[in-house]
Amino acid sequence: MLAQIEQWIDKTNSEYVHQRICCDTFVSEFDGFYPHDFLKTAFYVVVEHIPKPDFTGLREIGLSDFIDMDVAGITYKNTYYILPHVARNLRVHFHELAHVVQWHEL
């Protein structure tokens, strides 16, 4: 199932590649927290609906709450997806960038 999820993530990130915005736009706001070189490799996409994998197997192992959870953002590898109403909220960007770091460390 992990391979299926990773394929879904890679496909999703590829589908949105032309809509993503580089996080180096936050270099001054996050100076001292996130290095500029890191921000150049992180991206975000403003979407109307947060993309989440909805495989039967995920629900069968008890991840329905995750799939159905109402969130303003989610991170997959070096790209995070946020809803329009939080697109200007630096706290949300800071939070999602922490998840980009976690993905990098994974």
Tab-separated table of N, CA, C and O in Angstrom:
chain	number	residue	atom	x	y	z
A	1	MET	N	0.815	-1.194	0.000
A	1	MET	CA	0.000	0.000	0.000
A	1	MET	C	0.864	1.265	0.000
A	1	MET	O	0.461	2.264	-0.572
A	2	LEU	N	2.037	1.201	0.630
A	2	LEU	CA	2.910	2.369	0.650
A	2	LEU	C	3.315	2.790	-0.757
A	2	LEU	O	3.366	3.986	-1.053
A	3	ALA	N	3.588	1.820	-1.608
A	3	ALA	CA	3.952	2.139	-2.991
A	3	ALA	C	2.794	2.820	-3.705
A	3	ALA	O	2.996	3.774	-4.476
A	4	GLN	N	1.573	2.369	-3.456
A	4	GLN	CA	0.389	2.969	-4.073
A	4	GLN	C	0.213	4.417	-3.601
A	4	GLN	O	-0.094	5.303	-4.399
A	5	ILE	N	0.430	4.657	-2.323
A	5	ILE	CA	0.309	6.015	-1.783
A	5	ILE	C	1.388	6.910	-2.382
A	5	ILE	O	1.106	8.038	-2.790
A	6	GLU	N	2.614	6.409	-2.454
A	6	GLU	CA	3.696	7.216	-3.018
A	6	GLU	C	3.432	7.533	-4.486
A	6	GLU	O	3.668	8.652	-4.938
A	7	GLN	N	2.914	6.582	-5.232
A	7	GLN	CA	2.556	6.840	-6.636
A	7	GLN	C	1.484	7.923	-6.714
A	7	GLN	O	1.545	8.806	-7.572
A	8	TRP	N	0.501	7.850	-5.836
A	8	TRP	CA	-0.566	8.847	-5.822
A	8	TRP	C	0.015	10.232	-5.497
A	8	TRP	O	-0.340	11.219	-6.144
A	9	ILE	N	0.910	10.301	-4.526
A	9	ILE	CA	1.537	11.578	-4.162
A	9	ILE	C	2.318	12.134	-5.342
A	9	ILE	O	2.186	13.312	-5.689
A	10	ASP	N	3.143	11.316	-5.965
A	10	ASP	CA	3.943	11.779	-7.102
A	10	ASP	C	3.050	12.243	-8.251
A	10	ASP	O	3.327	13.265	-8.891
A	11	LYS	N	1.986	11.508	-8.504
A	11	LYS	CA	1.039	11.890	-9.566
A	11	LYS	C	0.366	13.215	-9.225
A	11	LYS	O	0.243	14.104	-10.078
A	12	THR	N	-0.066	13.363	-7.979
A	12	THR	CA	-0.715	14.601	-7.557
A	12	THR	C	0.238	15.775	-7.692
A	12	THR	O	-0.120	16.819	-8.259
A	13	ASN	N	1.460	15.630	-7.190
A	13	ASN	CA	2.432	16.723	-7.301
A	13	ASN	C	2.731	17.052	-8.763
A	13	ASN	O	2.893	18.222	-9.106
A	14	SER	N	2.772	16.053	-9.623
A	14	SER	CA	3.003	16.296	-11.054
A	14	SER	C	1.838	17.047	-11.692
A	14	SER	O	2.045	17.935	-12.523
A	15	GLU	N	0.625	16.694	-11.300
A	15	GLU	CA	-0.557	17.353	-11.867
A	15	GLU	C	-0.605	18.843	-11.527
A	15	GLU	O	-1.140	19.638	-12.293
A	16	TYR	N	-0.054	19.216	-10.394
A	16	TYR	CA	-0.101	20.609	-9.952
A	16	TYR	C	1.201	21.366	-10.170
A	16	TYR	O	1.327	22.514	-9.733
A	17	VAL	N	2.170	20.762	-10.834
A	17	VAL	CA	3.495	21.361	-10.959
A	17	VAL	C	3.452	22.772	-11.572
A	17	VAL	O	4.222	23.648	-11.184
A	18	HIS	N	2.547	23.023	-12.481
A	18	HIS	CA	2.485	24.334	-13.137
A	18	HIS	C	1.758	25.382	-12.297
A	18	HIS	O	1.812	26.570	-12.617
A	19	GLN	N	1.098	24.958	-11.242
A	19	GLN	CA	0.371	25.887	-10.378
A	19	GLN	C	1.135	26.203	-9.094
A	19	GLN	O	0.733	27.085	-8.339
A	20	ARG	N	2.200	25.506	-8.857
A	20	ARG	CA	2.881	25.680	-7.583
A	20	ARG	C	3.669	26.988	-7.543
A	20	ARG	O	4.128	27.489	-8.562
A	21	ILE	N	3.814	27.486	-6.341
A	21	ILE	CA	4.511	28.746	-6.079
A	21	ILE	C	5.695	28.430	-5.181
A	21	ILE	O	5.558	27.738	-4.172
A	22	CYS	N	6.847	28.958	-5.540
A	22	CYS	CA	8.051	28.696	-4.774
A	22	CYS	C	8.012	29.443	-3.440
A	22	CYS	O	7.631	30.615	-3.378
A	23	CYS	N	8.407	28.760	-2.394
A	23	CYS	CA	8.374	29.340	-1.052
A	23	CYS	C	9.513	30.314	-0.787
A	23	CYS	O	9.581	30.907	0.292
A	24	ASP	N	10.387	30.530	-1.770
A	24	ASP	CA	11.423	31.535	-1.546
A	24	ASP	C	10.834	32.938	-1.472
A	24	ASP	O	11.516	33.886	-1.101
A	25	THR	N	9.543	33.053	-1.745
A	25	THR	CA	8.866	34.343	-1.555
A	25	THR	C	8.778	34.705	-0.070
A	25	THR	O	8.507	35.851	0.263
A	26	PHE	N	9.013	33.729	0.808
A	26	PHE	CA	8.958	33.958	2.253
A	26	PHE	C	10.339	34.137	2.877
A	26	PHE	O	10.475	34.080	4.099
A	27	VAL	N	11.344	34.376	2.068
A	27	VAL	CA	12.714	34.427	2.588
A	27	VAL	C	12.866	35.487	3.681
A	27	VAL	O	13.505	35.230	4.707
A	28	SER	N	12.274	36.653	3.523
A	28	SER	CA	12.424	37.681	4.563
A	28	SER	C	11.559	37.383	5.779
A	28	SER	O	11.984	37.581	6.918
A	29	GLU	N	10.353	36.870	5.570
A	29	GLU	CA	9.454	36.573	6.679
A	29	GLU	C	9.987	35.451	7.578
A	29	GLU	O	9.801	35.480	8.783
A	30	PHE	N	10.654	34.472	6.981
A	30	PHE	CA	11.094	33.310	7.738
A	30	PHE	C	12.610	33.284	7.935
A	30	PHE	O	13.180	32.242	8.286
A	31	ASP	N	13.259	34.424	7.751
A	31	ASP	CA	14.700	34.531	7.959
A	31	ASP	C	15.029	34.130	9.401
A	31	ASP	O	14.403	34.589	10.342
A	32	GLY	N	15.987	33.262	9.543
A	32	GLY	CA	16.363	32.770	10.863
A	32	GLY	C	15.633	31.491	11.245
A	32	GLY	O	15.983	30.845	12.234
A	33	PHE	N	14.613	31.126	10.495
A	33	PHE	CA	13.868	29.898	10.759
A	33	PHE	C	14.109	28.860	9.663
A	33	PHE	O	14.398	27.709	9.940
A	34	TYR	N	13.921	29.279	8.421
A	34	TYR	CA	14.124	28.384	7.291
A	34	TYR	C	15.180	28.996	6.369
A	34	TYR	O	15.035	30.144	5.942
A	35	PRO	N	16.223	28.238	6.025
A	35	PRO	CA	17.256	28.764	5.131
A	35	PRO	C	16.708	29.030	3.724
A	35	PRO	O	15.808	28.327	3.255
A	36	HIS	N	17.279	30.022	3.079
A	36	HIS	CA	16.846	30.389	1.725
A	36	HIS	C	16.983	29.193	0.773
A	36	HIS	O	16.099	28.958	-0.059
A	37	ASP	N	18.075	28.448	0.894
A	37	ASP	CA	18.259	27.282	0.011
A	37	ASP	C	17.134	26.268	0.179
A	37	ASP	O	16.715	25.636	-0.780
A	38	PHE	N	16.653	26.101	1.402
A	38	PHE	CA	15.525	25.204	1.647
A	38	PHE	C	14.254	25.766	1.014
A	38	PHE	O	13.511	25.047	0.342
A	39	LEU	N	13.990	27.050	1.217
A	39	LEU	CA	12.772	27.664	0.687
A	39	LEU	C	12.717	27.597	-0.835
A	39	LEU	O	11.637	27.507	-1.412
A	40	LYS	N	13.882	27.603	-1.484
A	40	LYS	CA	13.913	27.498	-2.945
A	40	LYS	C	13.473	26.123	-3.434
A	40	LYS	O	13.120	25.964	-4.600
A	41	THR	N	13.477	25.131	-2.541
A	41	THR	CA	13.115	23.771	-2.946
A	41	THR	C	11.743	23.345	-2.424
A	41	THR	O	11.361	22.181	-2.579
A	42	ALA	N	11.031	24.275	-1.795
A	42	ALA	CA	9.696	23.990	-1.260
A	42	ALA	C	8.666	24.810	-2.031
A	42	ALA	O	8.945	25.941	-2.454
A	43	PHE	N	7.469	24.245	-2.185
A	43	PHE	CA	6.435	24.878	-3.001
A	43	PHE	C	5.076	24.739	-2.343
A	43	PHE	O	4.852	23.843	-1.536
A	44	TYR	N	4.167	25.631	-2.751
A	44	TYR	CA	2.779	25.490	-2.304
A	44	TYR	C	1.844	25.726	-3.472
A	44	TYR	O	2.209	26.339	-4.478
A	45	VAL	N	0.630	25.194	-3.315
A	45	VAL	CA	-0.406	25.321	-4.327
A	45	VAL	C	-1.693	25.718	-3.608
A	45	VAL	O	-2.065	25.093	-2.613
A	46	VAL	N	-2.350	26.736	-4.095
A	46	VAL	CA	-3.655	27.131	-3.560
A	46	VAL	C	-4.705	26.359	-4.343
A	46	VAL	O	-4.750	26.431	-5.575
A	47	VAL	N	-5.518	25.601	-3.617
A	47	VAL	CA	-6.521	24.735	-4.243
A	47	VAL	C	-7.884	24.958	-3.598
A	47	VAL	O	-7.974	25.392	-2.453
A	48	GLU	N	-8.917	24.654	-4.331
A	48	GLU	CA	-10.281	24.739	-3.792
A	48	GLU	C	-10.594	23.566	-2.871
A	48	GLU	O	-11.392	23.684	-1.954
A	49	HIS	N	-9.985	22.410	-3.146
A	49	HIS	CA	-10.199	21.200	-2.351
A	49	HIS	C	-8.846	20.558	-2.071
A	49	HIS	O	-8.044	20.377	-2.991
A	50	ILE	N	-8.609	20.213	-0.822
A	50	ILE	CA	-7.343	19.582	-0.437
A	50	ILE	C	-7.284	18.170	-1.016
A	50	ILE	O	-8.181	17.356	-0.754
A	51	PRO	N	-6.254	17.877	-1.812
A	51	PRO	CA	-6.151	16.522	-2.370
A	51	PRO	C	-5.707	15.521	-1.309
A	51	PRO	O	-4.759	15.767	-0.555
A	52	LYS	N	-6.434	14.420	-1.235
A	52	LYS	CA	-6.096	13.335	-0.306
A	52	LYS	C	-6.348	12.012	-1.001
A	52	LYS	O	-7.312	11.881	-1.763
A	53	PRO	N	-5.498	11.029	-0.721
A	53	PRO	CA	-5.745	9.705	-1.308
A	53	PRO	C	-6.976	9.080	-0.650
A	53	PRO	O	-7.160	9.193	0.557
A	54	ASP	N	-7.817	8.488	-1.446
A	54	ASP	CA	-9.019	7.853	-0.895
A	54	ASP	C	-9.099	6.419	-1.406
A	54	ASP	O	-9.950	6.076	-2.218
A	55	PHE	N	-8.175	5.612	-0.928
A	55	PHE	CA	-8.143	4.204	-1.308
A	55	PHE	C	-8.945	3.393	-0.303
A	55	PHE	O	-8.904	3.656	0.895
A	56	THR	N	-9.623	2.397	-0.788
A	56	THR	CA	-10.388	1.512	0.084
A	56	THR	C	-9.499	0.936	1.179
A	56	THR	O	-9.892	0.858	2.348
A	57	GLY	N	-8.296	0.555	0.820
A	57	GLY	CA	-7.375	-0.033	1.790
A	57	GLY	C	-7.066	0.890	2.949
A	57	GLY	O	-6.875	0.438	4.085
A	58	LEU	N	-6.990	2.186	2.685
A	58	LEU	CA	-6.728	3.143	3.761
A	58	LEU	C	-7.890	3.186	4.743
A	58	LEU	O	-7.695	3.257	5.952
A	59	ARG	N	-9.074	3.150	4.210
A	59	ARG	CA	-10.254	3.149	5.083
A	59	ARG	C	-10.330	1.843	5.874
A	59	ARG	O	-10.696	1.847	7.046
A	60	GLU	N	-9.968	0.739	5.227
A	60	GLU	CA	-10.017	-0.567	5.890
A	60	GLU	C	-9.058	-0.659	7.073
A	60	GLU	O	-9.316	-1.384	8.025
A	61	ILE	N	-7.945	0.074	7.018
A	61	ILE	CA	-7.003	0.028	8.141
A	61	ILE	C	-7.260	1.138	9.153
A	61	ILE	O	-6.463	1.372	10.051
A	62	GLY	N	-8.390	1.824	9.010
A	62	GLY	CA	-8.806	2.786	10.027
A	62	GLY	C	-8.401	4.231	9.793
A	62	GLY	O	-8.395	5.027	10.726
A	63	LEU	N	-8.068	4.584	8.560
A	63	LEU	CA	-7.653	5.959	8.287
A	63	LEU	C	-8.773	6.830	7.707
A	63	LEU	O	-8.515	7.874	7.130
A	64	SER	N	-10.012	6.409	7.907
A	64	SER	CA	-11.144	7.201	7.421
A	64	SER	C	-11.155	8.606	8.014
A	64	SER	O	-11.468	9.572	7.321
A	65	ASP	N	-10.827	8.710	9.301
A	65	ASP	CA	-10.821	10.024	9.946
A	65	ASP	C	-9.836	10.964	9.260
A	65	ASP	O	-10.117	12.141	9.062
A	66	PHE	N	-8.659	10.447	8.894
A	66	PHE	CA	-7.676	11.262	8.181
A	66	PHE	C	-8.217	11.691	6.823
A	66	PHE	O	-8.139	12.865	6.454
A	67	ILE	N	-8.769	10.758	6.085
A	67	ILE	CA	-9.265	11.053	4.738
A	67	ILE	C	-10.395	12.074	4.784
A	67	ILE	O	-10.462	12.975	3.951
A	68	ASP	N	-11.263	11.965	5.777
A	68	ASP	CA	-12.432	12.836	5.865
A	68	ASP	C	-12.192	14.110	6.682
A	68	ASP	O	-13.069	14.971	6.737
A	69	MET	N	-11.035	14.232	7.309
A	69	MET	CA	-10.738	15.376	8.162
A	69	MET	C	-10.773	16.677	7.369
A	69	MET	O	-10.256	16.762	6.248
A	70	ASP	N	-11.390	17.680	7.948
A	70	ASP	CA	-11.471	19.001	7.341
A	70	ASP	C	-10.204	19.777	7.695
A	70	ASP	O	-10.002	20.131	8.854
A	71	VAL	N	-9.327	19.992	6.719
A	71	VAL	CA	-8.060	20.675	6.962
A	71	VAL	C	-7.912	21.843	5.993
A	71	VAL	O	-8.510	21.864	4.920
A	72	ALA	N	-7.088	22.804	6.390
A	72	ALA	CA	-6.811	23.953	5.533
A	72	ALA	C	-5.563	23.743	4.693
A	72	ALA	O	-5.315	24.479	3.746
A	73	GLY	N	-4.778	22.713	5.039
A	73	GLY	CA	-3.564	22.441	4.286
A	73	GLY	C	-3.063	21.028	4.523
A	73	GLY	O	-3.399	20.398	5.524
A	74	ILE	N	-2.258	20.559	3.572
A	74	ILE	CA	-1.636	19.232	3.687
A	74	ILE	C	-0.352	19.251	2.866
A	74	ILE	O	-0.257	19.953	1.858
A	75	THR	N	0.623	18.483	3.322
A	75	THR	CA	1.937	18.463	2.677
A	75	THR	C	2.250	17.083	2.141
A	75	THR	O	2.079	16.085	2.844
A	76	TYR	N	2.724	17.064	0.884
A	76	TYR	CA	3.218	15.847	0.258
A	76	TYR	C	4.611	16.126	-0.292
A	76	TYR	O	4.759	16.882	-1.250
A	77	LYS	N	5.592	15.556	0.388
A	77	LYS	CA	6.991	15.734	0.005
A	77	LYS	C	7.363	17.213	0.065
A	77	LYS	O	7.229	17.819	1.121
A	78	ASN	N	7.790	17.820	-1.043
A	78	ASN	CA	8.239	19.218	-1.001
A	78	ASN	C	7.150	20.218	-1.399
A	78	ASN	O	7.435	21.399	-1.610
A	79	THR	N	5.912	19.755	-1.485
A	79	THR	CA	4.810	20.608	-1.922
A	79	THR	C	3.656	20.507	-0.932
A	79	THR	O	3.280	19.418	-0.522
A	80	TYR	N	3.121	21.674	-0.575
A	80	TYR	CA	1.933	21.645	0.275
A	80	TYR	C	0.787	22.360	-0.420
A	80	TYR	O	0.985	23.211	-1.280
A	81	TYR	N	-0.406	21.934	-0.055
A	81	TYR	CA	-1.644	22.399	-0.663
A	81	TYR	C	-2.444	23.125	0.410
A	81	TYR	O	-2.612	22.599	1.516
A	82	ILE	N	-2.902	24.329	0.084
A	82	ILE	CA	-3.667	25.117	1.051
A	82	ILE	C	-4.915	25.686	0.382
A	82	ILE	O	-4.964	25.871	-0.831
A	83	LEU	N	-5.901	25.952	1.216
A	83	LEU	CA	-7.153	26.538	0.737
A	83	LEU	C	-7.003	28.050	0.582
A	83	LEU	O	-6.181	28.669	1.270
A	84	PRO	N	-7.792	28.652	-0.300
A	84	PRO	CA	-7.674	30.089	-0.554
A	84	PRO	C	-7.803	30.969	0.695
A	84	PRO	O	-7.095	31.975	0.808
A	85	HIS	N	-8.659	30.589	1.640
A	85	HIS	CA	-8.874	31.468	2.794
A	85	HIS	C	-7.677	31.522	3.750
A	85	HIS	O	-7.646	32.381	4.635
A	86	VAL	N	-6.683	30.649	3.568
A	86	VAL	CA	-5.479	30.707	4.406
A	86	VAL	C	-4.224	31.028	3.596
A	86	VAL	O	-3.122	31.018	4.138
A	87	ALA	N	-4.388	31.335	2.334
A	87	ALA	CA	-3.241	31.541	1.446
A	87	ALA	C	-2.321	32.672	1.897
A	87	ALA	O	-1.123	32.647	1.627
A	88	ARG	N	-2.844	33.645	2.622
A	88	ARG	CA	-2.017	34.772	3.088
A	88	ARG	C	-1.625	34.649	4.563
A	88	ARG	O	-1.019	35.549	5.125
A	89	ASN	N	-1.964	33.523	5.156
A	89	ASN	CA	-1.693	33.311	6.575
A	89	ASN	C	-0.287	32.722	6.744
A	89	ASN	O	-0.058	31.543	6.458
A	90	LEU	N	0.644	33.527	7.235
A	90	LEU	CA	2.024	33.067	7.377
A	90	LEU	C	2.158	31.919	8.372
A	90	LEU	O	3.045	31.078	8.236
A	91	ARG	N	1.288	31.863	9.354
A	91	ARG	CA	1.349	30.755	10.312
A	91	ARG	C	1.094	29.416	9.621
A	91	ARG	O	1.730	28.422	9.936
A	92	VAL	N	0.157	29.411	8.695
A	92	VAL	CA	-0.140	28.174	7.960
A	92	VAL	C	1.064	27.788	7.106
A	92	VAL	O	1.476	26.621	7.087
A	93	HIS	N	1.651	28.748	6.417
A	93	HIS	CA	2.832	28.453	5.601
A	93	HIS	C	3.974	27.937	6.472
A	93	HIS	O	4.639	26.955	6.122
A	94	PHE	N	4.207	28.582	7.597
A	94	PHE	CA	5.270	28.154	8.506
A	94	PHE	C	5.028	26.709	8.948
A	94	PHE	O	5.952	25.885	8.941
A	95	HIS	N	3.792	26.415	9.316
A	95	HIS	CA	3.412	25.078	9.770
A	95	HIS	C	3.628	24.035	8.675
A	95	HIS	O	4.214	22.974	8.914
A	96	GLU	N	3.146	24.322	7.479
A	96	GLU	CA	3.284	23.359	6.384
A	96	GLU	C	4.741	23.176	5.988
A	96	GLU	O	5.164	22.072	5.625
A	97	LEU	N	5.534	24.235	6.086
A	97	LEU	CA	6.963	24.097	5.790
A	97	LEU	C	7.647	23.162	6.787
A	97	LEU	O	8.587	22.450	6.428
A	98	ALA	N	7.174	23.149	8.025
A	98	ALA	CA	7.712	22.184	8.996
A	98	ALA	C	7.454	20.761	8.509
A	98	ALA	O	8.302	19.873	8.686
A	99	HIS	N	6.323	20.540	7.866
A	99	HIS	CA	6.029	19.216	7.315
A	99	HIS	C	6.911	18.905	6.107
A	99	HIS	O	7.285	17.749	5.896
A	100	VAL	N	7.254	19.918	5.322
A	100	VAL	CA	8.201	19.696	4.217
A	100	VAL	C	9.530	19.203	4.787
A	100	VAL	O	10.140	18.266	4.257
A	101	VAL	N	9.973	19.808	5.884
A	101	VAL	CA	11.211	19.358	6.554
A	101	VAL	C	11.056	17.901	6.997
A	101	VAL	O	11.953	17.083	6.792
A	102	GLN	N	9.908	17.566	7.588
A	102	GLN	CA	9.687	16.192	8.031
A	102	GLN	C	9.746	15.214	6.857
A	102	GLN	O	10.348	14.142	6.963
A	103	TRP	N	9.114	15.562	5.741
A	103	TRP	CA	9.166	14.698	4.560
A	103	TRP	C	10.616	14.521	4.108
A	103	TRP	O	11.035	13.426	3.722
A	104	HIS	N	11.375	15.605	4.146
A	104	HIS	CA	12.779	15.548	3.723
A	104	HIS	C	13.560	14.592	4.627
A	104	HIS	O	14.385	13.803	4.148
A	105	GLU	N	13.277	14.640	5.913
A	105	GLU	CA	13.972	13.771	6.863
A	105	GLU	C	13.529	12.316	6.752
A	105	GLU	O	14.285	11.421	7.088
A	106	LEU	N	12.300	12.080	6.290
A	106	LEU	CA	11.827	10.707	6.094
A	106	LEU	C	12.646	10.034	5.006
A	106	LEU	O	12.835	8.881	4.942
